[in-house]
mmCIF file of C-alpha atoms in Angstrom:
data_model
loop_
_atom_site.group_PDB
_atom_site.id
_atom_site.type_symbol
_atom_site.label_atom_id
_atom_site.label_comp_id
_atom_site.label_asym_id
_atom_site.label_seq_id
_atom_site.Cartn_x
_atom_site.Cartn_y
_atom_site.Cartn_z
ATOM 1 C CA UNK A 1 1.615 9.086 65.160
ATOM 2 C CA UNK A 2 -0.061 5.686 65.068
ATOM 3 C CA UNK A 3 -2.603 7.075 62.625
ATOM 4 C CA UNK A 4 0.193 8.236 60.308
ATOM 5 C CA UNK A 5 1.881 4.806 60.393
ATOM 6 C CA UNK A 6 -1.473 3.137 59.657
ATOM 7 C CA UNK A 7 -2.097 5.479 56.735
ATOM 8 C CA UNK A 8 1.413 4.800 55.379
ATOM 9 C CA UNK A 9 0.886 1.048 55.726
ATOM 10 C CA UNK A 10 -2.437 1.201 53.868
ATOM 11 C CA UNK A 11 -0.834 3.294 51.107
ATOM 12 C CA UNK A 12 1.962 0.760 50.785
ATOM 13 C CA UNK A 13 -0.532 -2.103 50.539
ATOM 14 C CA UNK A 14 -2.533 -0.175 47.897
ATOM 15 C CA UNK A 15 0.576 0.563 45.824
ATOM 16 C CA UNK A 16 1.659 -3.062 46.028
ATOM 17 C CA UNK A 17 -1.759 -4.227 44.817
ATOM 18 C CA UNK A 18 -1.653 -1.723 41.985
ATOM 19 C CA UNK A 19 1.786 -2.974 40.969
ATOM 20 C CA UNK A 20 0.539 -6.551 41.062
ATOM 21 C CA UNK A 21 -2.469 -5.602 38.921
ATOM 22 C CA UNK A 22 -0.233 -3.811 36.444
ATOM 23 C CA UNK A 23 2.065 -6.821 36.267
ATOM 24 C CA UNK A 24 -0.900 -9.132 35.717
ATOM 25 C CA UNK A 25 -2.175 -6.843 32.970
ATOM 26 C CA UNK A 26 1.283 -6.700 31.372
ATOM 27 C CA UNK A 27 1.610 -10.493 31.388
ATOM 28 C CA UNK A 28 -1.894 -10.855 29.993
ATOM 29 C CA UNK A 29 -1.072 -8.419 27.164
ATOM 30 C CA UNK A 30 2.150 -10.303 26.421
ATOM 31 C CA UNK A 31 0.201 -13.528 26.087
ATOM 32 C CA UNK A 32 -2.375 -11.794 23.907
ATOM 33 C CA UNK A 33 0.380 -10.453 21.634
ATOM 34 C CA UNK A 34 1.711 -13.998 21.119
ATOM 35 C CA UNK A 35 -1.821 -15.233 20.456
ATOM 36 C CA UNK A 36 -2.502 -12.492 17.876
ATOM 37 C CA UNK A 37 0.754 -13.190 16.030
ATOM 38 C CA UNK A 38 -0.147 -16.879 15.844
ATOM 39 C CA UNK A 39 -3.595 -15.887 14.605
ATOM 40 C CA UNK A 40 -2.028 -13.740 11.859
ATOM 41 C CA UNK A 41 0.075 -16.712 10.730
ATOM 42 C CA UNK A 42 -2.866 -19.145 10.918
ATOM 43 C CA UNK A 43 -5.212 -16.879 8.956
ATOM 44 C CA UNK A 44 -2.477 -16.277 6.367
ATOM 45 C CA UNK A 45 -2.034 -20.004 5.880
ATOM 46 C CA UNK A 46 -5.801 -20.581 5.611
ATOM 47 C CA UNK A 47 -6.082 -17.679 3.183
ATOM 48 C CA UNK A 48 -3.432 -19.162 0.884
ATOM 49 C CA UNK A 49 -5.232 -22.530 0.925
ATOM 50 C CA UNK A 50 -8.510 -20.837 -0.072
ATOM 51 C CA UNK A 51 -6.809 -19.010 -2.951
ATOM 52 C CA UNK A 52 -5.275 -22.309 -4.010
ATOM 53 C CA UNK A 53 -8.751 -23.826 -4.288
ATOM 54 C CA UNK A 54 -9.773 -21.023 -6.656
ATOM 55 C CA UNK A 55 -6.709 -21.433 -8.868
ATOM 56 C CA UNK A 56 -6.276 -25.213 -8.868
ATOM 57 C CA UNK A 57 -10.002 -25.897 -8.909
ATOM 58 C CA UNK A 58 -12.257 -23.253 -10.457
ATOM 59 C CA UNK A 59 -9.697 -21.492 -12.697
ATOM 60 C CA UNK A 60 -8.064 -24.731 -13.805
ATOM 61 C CA UNK A 61 -11.460 -26.027 -14.883
ATOM 62 C CA UNK A 62 -11.646 -23.236 -17.477
ATOM 63 C CA UNK A 63 -8.303 -24.386 -18.882
ATOM 64 C CA UNK A 64 -9.173 -28.066 -19.217
ATOM 65 C CA UNK A 65 -9.761 -29.308 -22.783
ATOM 66 C CA UNK A 66 -12.439 -31.701 -21.471
ATOM 67 C CA UNK A 67 -13.998 -30.054 -18.377
ATOM 68 C CA UNK A 68 -15.974 -32.254 -15.976
ATOM 69 C CA UNK A 69 -18.833 -29.726 -16.078
ATOM 70 C CA UNK A 70 -19.741 -28.284 -19.470
ATOM 71 C CA UNK A 71 -18.872 -24.569 -19.617
ATOM 72 C CA UNK A 72 -21.391 -22.279 -21.370
ATOM 73 C CA UNK A 73 -19.726 -20.746 -24.435
ATOM 74 C CA UNK A 74 -20.508 -17.160 -23.443
ATOM 75 C CA UNK A 75 -19.040 -17.776 -19.966
ATOM 76 C CA UNK A 76 -15.614 -18.821 -21.279
ATOM 77 C CA UNK A 77 -14.869 -15.341 -22.581
ATOM 78 C CA UNK A 78 -15.791 -13.826 -19.202
ATOM 79 C CA UNK A 79 -13.379 -15.889 -17.098
ATOM 80 C CA UNK A 80 -10.884 -13.039 -16.853
ATOM 81 C CA UNK A 81 -13.520 -10.779 -15.326
ATOM 82 C CA UNK A 82 -14.442 -13.421 -12.755
ATOM 83 C CA UNK A 83 -10.949 -14.076 -11.422
ATOM 84 C CA UNK A 84 -9.155 -10.828 -12.298
ATOM 85 C CA UNK A 85 -5.607 -10.806 -10.781
ATOM 86 C CA UNK A 86 -6.191 -13.423 -8.079
ATOM 87 C CA UNK A 87 -3.224 -15.491 -9.322
ATOM 88 C CA UNK A 88 -0.925 -12.510 -8.769
ATOM 89 C CA UNK A 89 -2.289 -12.114 -5.230
ATOM 90 C CA UNK A 90 -1.833 -15.834 -4.558
ATOM 91 C CA UNK A 91 1.791 -15.847 -5.747
ATOM 92 C CA UNK A 92 2.658 -12.818 -3.615
ATOM 93 C CA UNK A 93 1.283 -14.366 -0.430
ATOM 94 C CA UNK A 94 2.440 -17.953 -0.985
ATOM 95 C CA UNK A 95 5.922 -17.302 -2.330
ATOM 96 C CA UNK A 96 6.840 -14.127 -0.468
ATOM 97 C CA UNK A 97 4.662 -12.519 2.197
ATOM 98 C CA UNK A 98 3.895 -15.649 4.245
ATOM 99 C CA UNK A 99 7.636 -16.380 4.458
ATOM 100 C CA UNK A 100 8.304 -12.847 5.685
ATOM 101 C CA UNK A 101 5.660 -13.174 8.391
ATOM 102 C CA UNK A 102 6.983 -16.525 9.598
ATOM 103 C CA UNK A 103 10.592 -15.350 9.626
ATOM 104 C CA UNK A 104 9.694 -12.289 11.733
ATOM 105 C CA UNK A 105 7.033 -13.734 14.033
ATOM 106 C CA UNK A 106 9.282 -13.567 17.098
ATOM 107 C CA UNK A 107 8.733 -9.816 17.511
ATOM 108 C CA UNK A 108 5.578 -7.702 16.864
ATOM 109 C CA UNK A 109 7.617 -4.766 15.557
ATOM 110 C CA UNK A 110 9.586 -6.955 13.138
ATOM 111 C CA UNK A 111 6.308 -8.479 11.968
ATOM 112 C CA UNK A 112 4.778 -5.029 11.520
ATOM 113 C CA UNK A 113 7.741 -3.948 9.393
ATOM 114 C CA UNK A 114 6.797 -6.541 6.773
ATOM 115 C CA UNK A 115 3.402 -4.892 6.220
ATOM 116 C CA UNK A 116 5.100 -1.510 5.798
ATOM 117 C CA UNK A 117 7.736 -2.766 3.350
ATOM 118 C CA UNK A 118 5.041 -4.491 1.221
ATOM 119 C CA UNK A 119 2.692 -1.527 0.888
ATOM 120 C CA UNK A 120 3.322 -1.174 -2.858
ATOM 121 C CA UNK A 121 2.580 -4.874 -3.423
ATOM 122 C CA UNK A 122 -0.711 -4.577 -1.540
ATOM 123 C CA UNK A 123 -1.830 -2.168 -4.257
ATOM 124 C CA UNK A 124 -2.824 -5.251 -6.287
ATOM 125 C CA UNK A 125 -5.884 -5.500 -4.025
ATOM 126 C CA UNK A 126 -7.196 -2.246 -5.479
ATOM 127 C CA UNK A 127 -7.264 -3.826 -8.920
ATOM 128 C CA UNK A 128 -8.995 -6.942 -7.602
ATOM 129 C CA UNK A 129 -11.663 -5.019 -5.673
ATOM 130 C CA UNK A 130 -12.326 -2.660 -8.576
ATOM 131 C CA UNK A 131 -13.660 -5.589 -10.639
ATOM 132 C CA UNK A 132 -15.643 -7.281 -7.870
ATOM 133 C CA UNK A 133 -19.025 -6.013 -9.107
ATOM 134 C CA UNK A 134 -18.473 -7.566 -12.546
ATOM 135 C CA UNK A 135 -17.394 -10.835 -10.965
ATOM 136 C CA UNK A 136 -20.448 -11.017 -8.688
ATOM 137 C CA UNK A 137 -22.853 -10.318 -11.558
ATOM 138 C CA UNK A 138 -21.311 -13.014 -13.784
ATOM 139 C CA UNK A 139 -21.163 -15.663 -11.046
ATOM 140 C CA UNK A 140 -24.791 -15.078 -10.101
ATOM 141 C CA UNK A 141 -25.896 -15.146 -13.729
ATOM 142 C CA UNK A 142 -24.309 -18.585 -14.124
ATOM 143 C CA UNK A 143 -25.143 -19.822 -10.631
ATOM 144 C CA UNK A 144 -26.300 -23.273 -11.836
ATOM 145 C CA UNK A 145 -22.974 -23.930 -13.553
ATOM 146 C CA UNK A 146 -20.913 -22.864 -10.528
ATOM 147 C CA UNK A 147 -23.091 -24.852 -8.101
ATOM 148 C CA UNK A 148 -22.549 -27.976 -10.198
ATOM 149 C CA UNK A 149 -18.821 -27.296 -10.413
ATOM 150 C CA UNK A 150 -18.558 -26.799 -6.627
ATOM 151 C CA UNK A 151 -20.183 -30.191 -6.091
ATOM 152 C CA UNK A 152 -17.831 -31.869 -8.565
ATOM 153 C CA UNK A 153 -14.832 -30.261 -6.846
ATOM 154 C CA UNK A 154 -16.101 -31.454 -3.466
ATOM 155 C CA UNK A 155 -16.401 -27.961 -2.055
ATOM 156 C CA UNK A 156 -18.900 -27.148 0.683
ATOM 157 C CA UNK A 157 -18.504 -23.426 0.069
ATOM 158 C CA UNK A 158 -19.649 -21.603 -3.058
ATOM 159 C CA UNK A 159 -17.268 -19.885 -5.456
ATOM 160 C CA UNK A 160 -18.547 -16.562 -4.102
ATOM 161 C CA UNK A 161 -17.146 -17.480 -0.685
ATOM 162 C CA UNK A 162 -13.686 -18.043 -2.159
ATOM 163 C CA UNK A 163 -13.746 -14.938 -4.375
ATOM 164 C CA UNK A 164 -14.600 -12.806 -1.331
ATOM 165 C CA UNK A 165 -11.439 -13.923 0.463
ATOM 166 C CA UNK A 166 -9.049 -11.186 -0.832
ATOM 167 C CA UNK A 167 -11.082 -8.187 0.420
ATOM 168 C CA UNK A 168 -11.939 -10.054 3.616
ATOM 169 C CA UNK A 169 -8.263 -10.777 4.218
ATOM 170 C CA UNK A 170 -7.479 -7.069 4.188
ATOM 171 C CA UNK A 171 -10.123 -6.491 6.854
ATOM 172 C CA UNK A 172 -8.685 -9.372 8.887
ATOM 173 C CA UNK A 173 -5.291 -7.667 8.776
ATOM 174 C CA UNK A 174 -6.878 -4.421 9.890
ATOM 175 C CA UNK A 175 -8.654 -6.013 12.883
ATOM 176 C CA UNK A 176 -5.650 -8.100 13.935
ATOM 177 C CA UNK A 177 -3.214 -5.197 13.682
ATOM 178 C CA UNK A 178 -5.583 -2.962 15.668
ATOM 179 C CA UNK A 179 -5.615 -5.592 18.423
ATOM 180 C CA UNK A 180 -1.846 -5.921 18.241
ATOM 181 C CA UNK A 181 -1.407 -2.142 18.535
ATOM 182 C CA UNK A 182 -3.687 -1.996 21.571
ATOM 183 C CA UNK A 183 -1.849 -4.757 23.447
ATOM 184 C CA UNK A 184 1.676 -3.686 22.531
ATOM 185 C CA UNK A 185 0.906 -0.124 23.628
ATOM 186 C CA UNK A 186 -0.216 -1.514 26.969
ATOM 187 C CA UNK A 187 3.253 -3.065 27.370
ATOM 188 C CA UNK A 188 5.375 -0.450 25.622
ATOM 189 C CA UNK A 189 4.212 3.136 25.525
ATOM 190 C CA UNK A 190 5.363 3.647 21.946
ATOM 191 C CA UNK A 191 5.564 1.404 18.902
ATOM 192 C CA UNK A 192 6.019 3.559 15.753
ATOM 193 C CA UNK A 193 6.513 0.631 13.360
ATOM 194 C CA UNK A 194 3.347 -1.108 14.520
ATOM 195 C CA UNK A 195 1.409 2.156 14.279
ATOM 196 C CA UNK A 196 2.657 2.619 10.722
ATOM 197 C CA UNK A 197 1.704 -0.955 9.754
ATOM 198 C CA UNK A 198 -1.836 -0.317 10.974
ATOM 199 C CA UNK A 199 -1.974 2.901 8.932
ATOM 200 C CA UNK A 200 -0.692 1.091 5.823
ATOM 201 C CA UNK A 201 -3.484 -1.487 5.921
ATOM 202 C CA UNK A 202 -6.105 1.187 6.581
ATOM 203 C CA UNK A 203 -4.848 3.096 3.541
ATOM 204 C CA UNK A 204 -4.991 -0.030 1.399
ATOM 205 C CA UNK A 205 -8.559 -0.815 2.546
ATOM 206 C CA UNK A 206 -9.649 2.772 1.839
ATOM 207 C CA UNK A 207 -7.911 2.755 -1.556
ATOM 208 C CA UNK A 208 -9.477 -0.584 -2.525
ATOM 209 C CA UNK A 209 -12.923 0.725 -1.636
ATOM 210 C CA UNK A 210 -12.320 3.922 -3.582
ATOM 211 C CA UNK A 211 -11.164 2.020 -6.666
ATOM 212 C CA UNK A 212 -14.663 0.543 -6.904
ATOM 213 C CA UNK A 213 -15.781 4.058 -7.843
ATOM 214 C CA UNK A 214 -12.711 5.035 -9.842
ATOM 215 C CA UNK A 215 -12.930 1.995 -12.084
ATOM 216 C CA UNK A 216 -16.257 3.346 -13.307
ATOM 217 C CA UNK A 217 -14.781 6.498 -14.822
ATOM 218 C CA UNK A 218 -16.786 6.979 -17.991
ATOM 219 C CA UNK A 219 -14.868 6.830 -21.296
ATOM 220 C CA UNK A 220 -11.448 6.233 -19.737
ATOM 221 C CA UNK A 221 -9.300 4.683 -22.525
ATOM 222 C CA UNK A 222 -7.721 1.822 -20.594
ATOM 223 C CA UNK A 223 -7.534 0.102 -17.215
ATOM 224 C CA UNK A 224 -7.317 2.676 -14.437
ATOM 225 C CA UNK A 225 -5.901 0.133 -12.004
ATOM 226 C CA UNK A 226 -2.764 -0.082 -14.164
ATOM 227 C CA UNK A 227 -1.869 3.514 -13.276
ATOM 228 C CA UNK A 228 -0.368 2.720 -9.908
ATOM 229 C CA UNK A 229 -1.191 3.883 -6.415
ATOM 230 C CA UNK A 230 -3.828 6.593 -5.985
ATOM 231 C CA UNK A 231 -1.950 9.420 -4.266
ATOM 232 C CA UNK A 232 -4.444 12.303 -4.133
ATOM 233 C CA UNK A 233 -7.824 13.347 -5.510
ATOM 234 C CA UNK A 234 -9.899 16.513 -5.209
ATOM 235 C CA UNK A 235 -11.458 19.322 -7.204
ATOM 236 C CA UNK A 236 -9.072 21.550 -9.133
ATOM 237 C CA UNK A 237 -9.944 24.659 -11.122
ATOM 238 C CA UNK A 238 -7.972 24.680 -14.354
ATOM 239 C CA UNK A 239 -7.439 27.061 -17.252
ATOM 240 C CA UNK A 240 -5.907 26.038 -20.556
ATOM 241 C CA UNK A 241 -5.626 29.157 -22.748
ATOM 242 C CA UNK A 242 -8.804 31.125 -21.856
ATOM 243 C CA UNK A 243 -11.559 29.139 -20.147
ATOM 244 C CA UNK A 244 -11.610 28.054 -16.474
ATOM 245 C CA UNK A 245 -13.040 24.553 -15.871
ATOM 246 C CA UNK A 246 -13.657 22.867 -12.509
ATOM 247 C CA UNK A 247 -12.280 19.336 -12.821
ATOM 248 C CA UNK A 248 -12.190 16.478 -10.380
ATOM 249 C CA UNK A 249 -8.573 15.383 -10.624
ATOM 250 C CA UNK A 250 -6.999 12.065 -9.637
ATOM 251 C CA UNK A 251 -3.251 11.843 -9.148
ATOM 252 C CA UNK A 252 -2.015 8.280 -9.588
ATOM 253 C CA UNK A 253 1.574 7.080 -9.512
ATOM 254 C CA UNK A 254 1.843 7.328 -13.310
ATOM 255 C CA UNK A 255 -0.756 9.836 -14.470
ATOM 256 C CA UNK A 256 -2.640 13.001 -13.577
ATOM 257 C CA UNK A 257 -6.248 12.321 -14.617
ATOM 258 C CA UNK A 258 -8.777 15.102 -15.282
ATOM 259 C CA UNK A 259 -12.512 14.312 -15.068
ATOM 260 C CA UNK A 260 -15.864 16.022 -14.696
ATOM 261 C CA UNK A 261 -17.795 14.738 -11.684
ATOM 262 C CA UNK A 262 -21.493 13.986 -12.119
ATOM 263 C CA UNK A 263 -23.806 15.923 -9.807
ATOM 264 C CA UNK A 264 -26.356 13.146 -9.405
ATOM 265 C CA UNK A 265 -24.056 10.211 -8.652
ATOM 266 C CA UNK A 266 -20.505 9.238 -7.823
ATOM 267 C CA UNK A 267 -19.381 8.963 -11.442
ATOM 268 C CA UNK A 268 -16.738 10.782 -13.433
ATOM 269 C CA UNK A 269 -16.444 11.670 -17.105
ATOM 270 C CA UNK A 270 -12.913 11.337 -18.438
ATOM 271 C CA UNK A 271 -11.463 14.479 -20.027
ATOM 272 C CA UNK A 272 -7.696 14.092 -20.341
ATOM 273 C CA UNK A 273 -4.588 12.608 -18.723
ATOM 274 C CA UNK A 274 -0.976 13.735 -18.415
ATOM 275 C CA UNK A 275 1.837 11.269 -17.618
ATOM 276 C CA UNK A 276 3.540 12.186 -14.341
ATOM 277 C CA UNK A 277 6.948 12.027 -16.032
ATOM 278 C CA UNK A 278 5.912 14.394 -18.831
ATOM 279 C CA UNK A 279 5.382 17.688 -16.999
ATOM 280 C CA UNK A 280 6.977 20.080 -14.529
ATOM 281 C CA UNK A 281 5.381 22.376 -11.982
ATOM 282 C CA UNK A 282 5.663 26.135 -11.503
ATOM 283 C CA UNK A 283 4.821 27.061 -7.902
ATOM 284 C CA UNK A 284 2.273 29.715 -6.969
ATOM 285 C CA UNK A 285 -1.390 30.369 -6.294
ATOM 286 C CA UNK A 286 -2.432 29.530 -8.932
ATOM 287 C CA UNK A 287 0.334 27.111 -9.940
ATOM 288 C CA UNK A 288 1.133 25.909 -13.452
ATOM 289 C CA UNK A 289 1.479 22.459 -14.993
ATOM 290 C CA UNK A 290 3.871 22.731 -17.948
ATOM 291 C CA UNK A 291 4.285 19.873 -20.423
ATOM 292 C CA UNK A 292 7.880 18.731 -21.012
ATOM 293 C CA UNK A 293 7.026 16.682 -24.110
ATOM 294 C CA UNK A 294 8.799 17.657 -27.310
ATOM 295 C CA UNK A 295 6.832 20.097 -29.498
ATOM 296 C CA UNK A 296 4.144 20.507 -26.833
ATOM 297 C CA UNK A 297 3.093 23.980 -25.683
ATOM 298 C CA UNK A 298 0.581 22.723 -23.103
ATOM 299 C CA UNK A 299 0.355 24.915 -19.996
ATOM 300 C CA UNK A 300 -2.488 24.410 -17.505
ATOM 301 C CA UNK A 301 -3.044 27.039 -14.836
ATOM 302 C CA UNK A 302 -4.432 25.374 -11.685
ATOM 303 C CA UNK A 303 -5.974 26.552 -8.446
ATOM 304 C CA UNK A 304 -7.584 24.612 -5.604
ATOM 305 C CA UNK A 305 -11.009 25.537 -4.242
ATOM 306 C CA UNK A 306 -9.265 27.337 -1.372
ATOM 307 C CA UNK A 307 -5.766 28.129 -0.117
ATOM 308 C CA UNK A 308 -5.461 24.859 1.807
ATOM 309 C CA UNK A 309 -6.578 22.782 -1.190
ATOM 310 C CA UNK A 310 -4.157 24.654 -3.439
ATOM 311 C CA UNK A 311 -1.298 24.004 -1.001
ATOM 312 C CA UNK A 312 -2.198 20.290 -0.755
ATOM 313 C CA UNK A 313 -2.217 19.866 -4.525
ATOM 314 C CA UNK A 314 1.070 21.685 -4.959
ATOM 315 C CA UNK A 315 2.749 19.721 -2.156
ATOM 316 C CA UNK A 316 1.478 16.314 -3.343
ATOM 317 C CA UNK A 317 2.517 16.908 -6.963
ATOM 318 C CA UNK A 318 5.942 18.280 -6.017
ATOM 319 C CA UNK A 319 6.638 15.369 -3.672
ATOM 320 C CA UNK A 320 5.711 12.793 -6.290
ATOM 321 C CA UNK A 321 7.754 14.481 -9.030
ATOM 322 C CA UNK A 322 10.744 14.611 -6.669
ATOM 323 C CA UNK A 323 10.390 10.885 -5.885
ATOM 324 C CA UNK A 324 10.283 10.081 -9.586
ATOM 325 C CA UNK A 325 13.370 12.198 -10.252
ATOM 326 C CA UNK A 326 15.254 10.394 -7.465
ATOM 327 C CA UNK A 327 14.138 7.039 -8.812
ATOM 328 C CA UNK A 328 15.273 7.923 -12.348
ATOM 329 C CA UNK A 329 18.635 9.133 -10.995
ATOM 330 C CA UNK A 330 19.086 5.896 -9.023
ATOM 331 C CA UNK A 331 18.416 3.837 -12.152
ATOM 332 C CA UNK A 332 21.123 5.751 -14.011
ATOM 333 C CA UNK A 333 23.605 5.659 -11.116
ATOM 334 C CA UNK A 334 22.751 2.694 -8.890
ATOM 335 C CA UNK A 335 24.469 2.380 -5.527
ATOM 336 C CA UNK A 336 26.008 -0.784 -4.112
ATOM 337 C CA UNK A 337 23.985 -0.566 -0.881
ATOM 338 C CA UNK A 338 21.262 -3.221 -0.966
ATOM 339 C CA UNK A 339 20.591 -3.345 2.770
ATOM 340 C CA UNK A 340 16.989 -3.216 3.988
#
């Protein structure tokens, strides 16, 4: 009897200690969540200041009629390649995204929602990263000029440091959101919005990295980064009239792009493109892409490398066409509901 009471007492003490440890861990995680949110706000503010240095310092210097450091003539025409769409990125963060983060910093799930709602805007990073190789080459070729300009602007860091900030910021988001997910899950078992925010940033990072390859599509007649979000890409066997051809196909928001992939390297030879709003799909295995343009008789029979690939292609294309139809219908008959 005494042994049983002693065992019960020890169990009670053990459970109490475990509860105390759990409470300590919970409180520690709560503090860490607050710290991470502050870190997100601090890094966002620092990031905006670094972009400001690029725009008000380095970019502005190219616009001055009498620059303090003489600009080589052949460098002036390459300015666009150096800075790409960094002004667009700066405006988005300074005038919009930073305000959203500050206004929703009282709750990790509300903060996470802002990353999810801005996924389409984050696509601008794909365009920026796609041109990074050109920018690096030009800056290094004119290193003397940029070193002199940095000194005149009173900057300790090089221009390369500042131009690396956009891709680095995406990785900062990824790391900070991963930490936030880990600590919030330790407090609350589920946090769907935070999980989705983490997935959004991971998709953007992966897309930005992939655009480095996509931008090198050989003989593409335009700027591939203007074609919207990359939705799907894979091999697709296609037949137009008689001959089957194995294409590597990219489905962007606005176009379906057909290429031939090089065997020796990660490069693609442009073949043709079809606007996403200019065709319909006929389901099956194989399925058919049928042009809806006036006076066009284009029909492409398509089949994935296997049943799963075929299903994926058909599902992705159908989903995107449905979204575009809904969007077009909403433009014609807008609703009064503007709630978010």
